[in-house]
Coordinates of C-alpha atoms in Angstrom, one line a residue:
M1 CA -4.9 -16.1 -56.4
A2 CA -1.1 -15.8 -56.5
G3 CA -1.5 -12.6 -58.4
Q4 CA -3.5 -10.8 -55.7
R5 CA -1.8 -8.0 -54.0
S6 CA -1.8 -7.8 -50.2
E7 CA -1.8 -4.8 -47.9
A8 CA 1.8 -5.7 -46.9
G9 CA 2.8 -4.4 -50.4
G10 CA 3.2 -6.4 -53.6
R11 CA 2.2 -10.0 -54.0
P12 CA 1.2 -12.1 -51.0
E13 CA 4.1 -13.8 -49.4
G14 CA 4.1 -17.6 -49.4
P15 CA 6.2 -20.8 -49.8
G16 CA 7.4 -19.6 -53.2
A17 CA 8.9 -16.5 -51.7
T18 CA 10.1 -17.0 -48.2
G19 CA 9.1 -20.6 -47.2
G20 CA 6.4 -19.2 -44.9
P21 CA 2.6 -19.5 -45.2
V22 CA 0.7 -17.6 -47.9
V23 CA -1.1 -14.6 -46.4
R24 CA -4.0 -12.8 -48.2
P25 CA -6.4 -10.0 -47.1
V26 CA -10.1 -10.9 -46.6
G27 CA -12.8 -8.4 -46.2
E28 CA -12.1 -5.2 -44.2
D29 CA -10.1 -6.5 -41.2
A30 CA -9.2 -10.1 -41.7
L31 CA -6.3 -12.2 -43.1
L32 CA -6.5 -15.7 -44.6
V33 CA -3.3 -17.7 -44.1
T34 CA -2.8 -20.8 -46.2
A35 CA -0.5 -23.3 -44.6
G36 CA -0.9 -26.6 -46.6
G37 CA -2.4 -29.7 -45.0
A38 CA -3.8 -30.5 -41.6
E39 CA -0.4 -30.9 -40.0
Q40 CA 0.8 -27.5 -41.2
V41 CA -2.4 -25.8 -40.2
A42 CA -2.2 -27.4 -36.7
A43 CA 1.4 -26.2 -36.4
L44 CA 0.4 -22.7 -37.5
Y45 CA -2.6 -22.5 -35.2
A46 CA -0.4 -23.6 -32.2
E47 CA 2.3 -21.0 -33.1
L48 CA -0.3 -18.2 -33.5
L49 CA -1.7 -19.0 -30.0
A50 CA 1.8 -19.2 -28.5
R51 CA 2.9 -15.9 -30.0
R52 CA -0.4 -14.0 -29.9
D53 CA 0.9 -11.4 -27.4
E54 CA 3.8 -10.5 -29.8
L55 CA 1.5 -9.9 -32.7
P56 CA -0.8 -7.0 -33.7
E57 CA -4.2 -7.4 -32.1
V58 CA -6.4 -10.2 -33.5
A59 CA -9.9 -10.8 -32.3
E60 CA -10.3 -14.4 -33.4
I61 CA -8.2 -17.2 -34.8
V62 CA -10.1 -19.8 -36.7
P63 CA -8.4 -22.9 -38.2
A64 CA -9.9 -24.9 -41.1
A65 CA -8.7 -27.8 -43.3
C66 CA -5.9 -25.9 -45.1
T67 CA -6.2 -22.3 -43.8
V68 CA -6.3 -20.2 -40.7
L69 CA -8.5 -17.1 -40.6
L70 CA -7.4 -14.2 -38.5
D71 CA -10.4 -11.9 -37.9
G72 CA -10.6 -8.5 -36.4
V73 CA -6.9 -7.6 -37.2
A74 CA -5.9 -4.2 -35.9
D75 CA -3.0 -3.8 -38.3
R76 CA -3.2 -6.1 -41.3
T77 CA -0.1 -4.8 -43.0
A78 CA 2.2 -5.4 -40.0
L79 CA 0.7 -8.8 -39.3
A80 CA 0.9 -10.0 -42.9
R81 CA 4.6 -9.0 -43.0
A82 CA 5.3 -10.8 -39.8
L83 CA 3.5 -14.0 -40.8
A84 CA 5.1 -14.2 -44.2
G85 CA 8.5 -14.7 -42.7
W86 CA 7.5 -17.6 -40.4
E87 CA 9.0 -21.0 -40.8
L88 CA 6.6 -23.6 -39.3
P89 CA 7.7 -26.8 -37.6
E90 CA 6.9 -30.0 -39.6
H91 CA 4.5 -31.3 -37.0
P92 CA 2.2 -29.6 -34.5
P93 CA 3.3 -29.6 -30.8
A94 CA 2.2 -32.5 -28.6
E95 CA 0.8 -30.1 -25.9
G96 CA -2.9 -29.5 -25.6
P97 CA -5.8 -30.4 -23.4
S98 CA -6.8 -34.1 -23.5
V99 CA -10.2 -35.6 -23.7
T100 CA -11.2 -39.3 -23.6
V101 CA -14.3 -40.3 -25.4
P102 CA -15.9 -43.5 -24.0
T103 CA -17.5 -45.2 -27.0
V104 CA -19.9 -48.1 -27.5
Y105 CA -18.7 -49.6 -30.9
D106 CA -22.0 -50.8 -32.3
G107 CA -22.4 -48.4 -35.2
A108 CA -24.5 -49.4 -38.2
D109 CA -21.4 -49.1 -40.5
L110 CA -18.8 -50.7 -38.3
A111 CA -18.8 -54.0 -40.3
E112 CA -18.6 -52.1 -43.6
V113 CA -15.6 -50.0 -42.3
A114 CA -13.9 -53.2 -41.1
D115 CA -14.4 -54.8 -44.5
L116 CA -12.9 -51.7 -46.2
W117 CA -9.9 -52.0 -43.8
G118 CA -9.6 -55.8 -44.5
V119 CA -10.0 -56.7 -40.8
S120 CA -12.6 -58.0 -38.4
P121 CA -15.0 -55.5 -36.6
E122 CA -13.1 -56.3 -33.3
A123 CA -9.8 -55.4 -35.0
A124 CA -11.3 -52.2 -36.4
V125 CA -12.2 -51.2 -32.9
R126 CA -8.7 -51.8 -31.7
I127 CA -7.3 -49.7 -34.7
H128 CA -9.6 -46.8 -33.9
T129 CA -9.0 -46.8 -30.2
G130 CA -5.2 -47.3 -30.7
A131 CA -4.7 -43.9 -32.3
E132 CA -4.3 -40.5 -30.7
Y133 CA -6.3 -37.8 -32.4
R134 CA -6.2 -34.0 -32.6
V135 CA -9.0 -31.7 -33.3
A136 CA -7.8 -30.0 -36.5
F137 CA -10.7 -27.6 -36.9
C138 CA -14.4 -27.3 -36.1
G139 CA -17.4 -26.9 -38.5
F140 CA -20.6 -28.3 -39.9
A141 CA -22.4 -27.9 -36.5
P142 CA -21.6 -26.2 -33.2
G143 CA -19.3 -28.5 -31.3
F144 CA -18.4 -30.8 -34.3
G145 CA -14.6 -31.3 -34.4
Y146 CA -12.7 -32.8 -37.4
L147 CA -10.2 -35.1 -35.8
T148 CA -7.0 -36.2 -37.5
G149 CA -4.9 -39.2 -36.3
L150 CA -5.8 -42.3 -38.3
P151 CA -3.1 -43.4 -40.7
E152 CA -3.8 -42.7 -44.4
R153 CA -4.5 -46.3 -45.2
Y154 CA -7.6 -46.2 -43.0
R155 CA -9.3 -43.4 -45.0
V156 CA -12.9 -44.3 -45.9
P157 CA -15.4 -42.7 -48.2
R158 CA -18.5 -40.9 -47.2
R159 CA -21.7 -42.9 -47.7
T160 CA -23.2 -42.7 -51.2
T161 CA -26.6 -41.8 -49.8
P162 CA -26.5 -39.6 -46.6
R163 CA -28.8 -40.5 -43.8
S164 CA -31.7 -38.1 -43.1
T165 CA -31.0 -38.4 -39.3
V166 CA -27.8 -39.3 -37.4
P167 CA -28.3 -39.6 -33.6
A168 CA -26.4 -37.2 -31.3
G169 CA -23.2 -38.7 -30.0
S170 CA -22.6 -40.9 -33.1
V171 CA -18.9 -41.5 -33.7
A172 CA -18.2 -41.5 -37.4
L173 CA -15.5 -41.6 -40.1
A174 CA -15.2 -39.9 -43.5
G175 CA -12.1 -39.4 -45.5
P176 CA -9.1 -38.9 -43.1
Y177 CA -11.3 -37.6 -40.3
T178 CA -13.1 -39.0 -37.2
G179 CA -16.0 -36.9 -35.9
V180 CA -18.7 -37.1 -33.2
Y181 CA -22.1 -35.7 -34.0
P182 CA -23.0 -33.1 -31.3
R183 CA -26.7 -33.2 -32.1
S184 CA -29.1 -35.1 -34.2
S185 CA -28.7 -34.1 -37.9
P186 CA -28.5 -35.4 -41.4
G187 CA -25.1 -36.9 -42.2
G188 CA -23.2 -39.0 -44.7
W189 CA -20.3 -40.2 -42.5
Q190 CA -19.7 -43.9 -41.7
L191 CA -21.1 -44.6 -38.2
I192 CA -19.0 -46.9 -36.1
G193 CA -20.1 -46.2 -32.5
R194 CA -21.7 -43.8 -30.1
T195 CA -20.8 -41.8 -26.9
A196 CA -22.9 -40.3 -24.1
L197 CA -20.5 -37.3 -23.8
R198 CA -22.2 -34.0 -24.4
L199 CA -20.1 -32.3 -27.2
W200 CA -21.9 -28.9 -27.1
D201 CA -23.3 -27.3 -24.0
T202 CA -24.1 -23.6 -23.9
A203 CA -24.2 -23.8 -20.1
R204 CA -20.5 -24.9 -20.1
E205 CA -17.4 -22.8 -20.6
P206 CA -16.3 -23.4 -23.2
A207 CA -19.4 -24.7 -24.8
A208 CA -17.5 -27.0 -27.2
L209 CA -15.8 -30.0 -25.6
L210 CA -13.6 -30.6 -28.6
A211 CA -11.9 -27.3 -29.5
P212 CA -9.0 -27.0 -32.1
G213 CA -5.8 -28.4 -30.7
T214 CA -7.5 -30.8 -28.2
R215 CA -6.0 -34.3 -28.1
V216 CA -8.5 -37.0 -28.2
R217 CA -8.5 -40.7 -27.4
F218 CA -11.5 -43.1 -27.9
E219 CA -12.1 -45.8 -25.3
A220 CA -14.2 -48.9 -26.0
V221 CA -16.9 -49.4 -23.4
T222 CA -20.1 -51.5 -23.2
G223 CA -23.5 -50.0 -23.0
G224 CA -27.2 -50.5 -23.5

């Protein structure tokens, strides 16, 4: 990939050249920017939104786990050159809309997760509610946000055998991420609770409650 040539001329710029992100052309009018891990992607995404008016026209900015896709770019050459020289902050900014997710912690895998963490189920709930999360990117299903925020030591594996059906509103963990299933679907994440919040609603603007950059906290509640 490092040998590909970009429309900015020559090899795509990246950390080895200027300390900025790696920028590569995709399709006819898009750029794919590789920025490293979730923290760097979040910082790049926030910076792109903040400086959007200064850049050549971009129709859509879509963050992922390690990349940001810029789609519908009016002038790829100019934008690639501009991005290649960016130096990103180490951490994403603290600003962003905030959402509280009231959660009943009675998930089928809560005891197993607590055992993996070496704590009681009650302590596992306190750990999960004690962190502040950020929606790193969305995917899998409309309205499904991949939330970062749990310390690395609380990473858990996906289930060996996925469930054929996971109820809508299920709060779950997999790898470094927390997620909330917006609708009933198959899934292999560890289920620790459930929420009555509607994550995806086409009658709402925006339809997704958890968009990239949104800060999220989980609040333990009782429920039937």
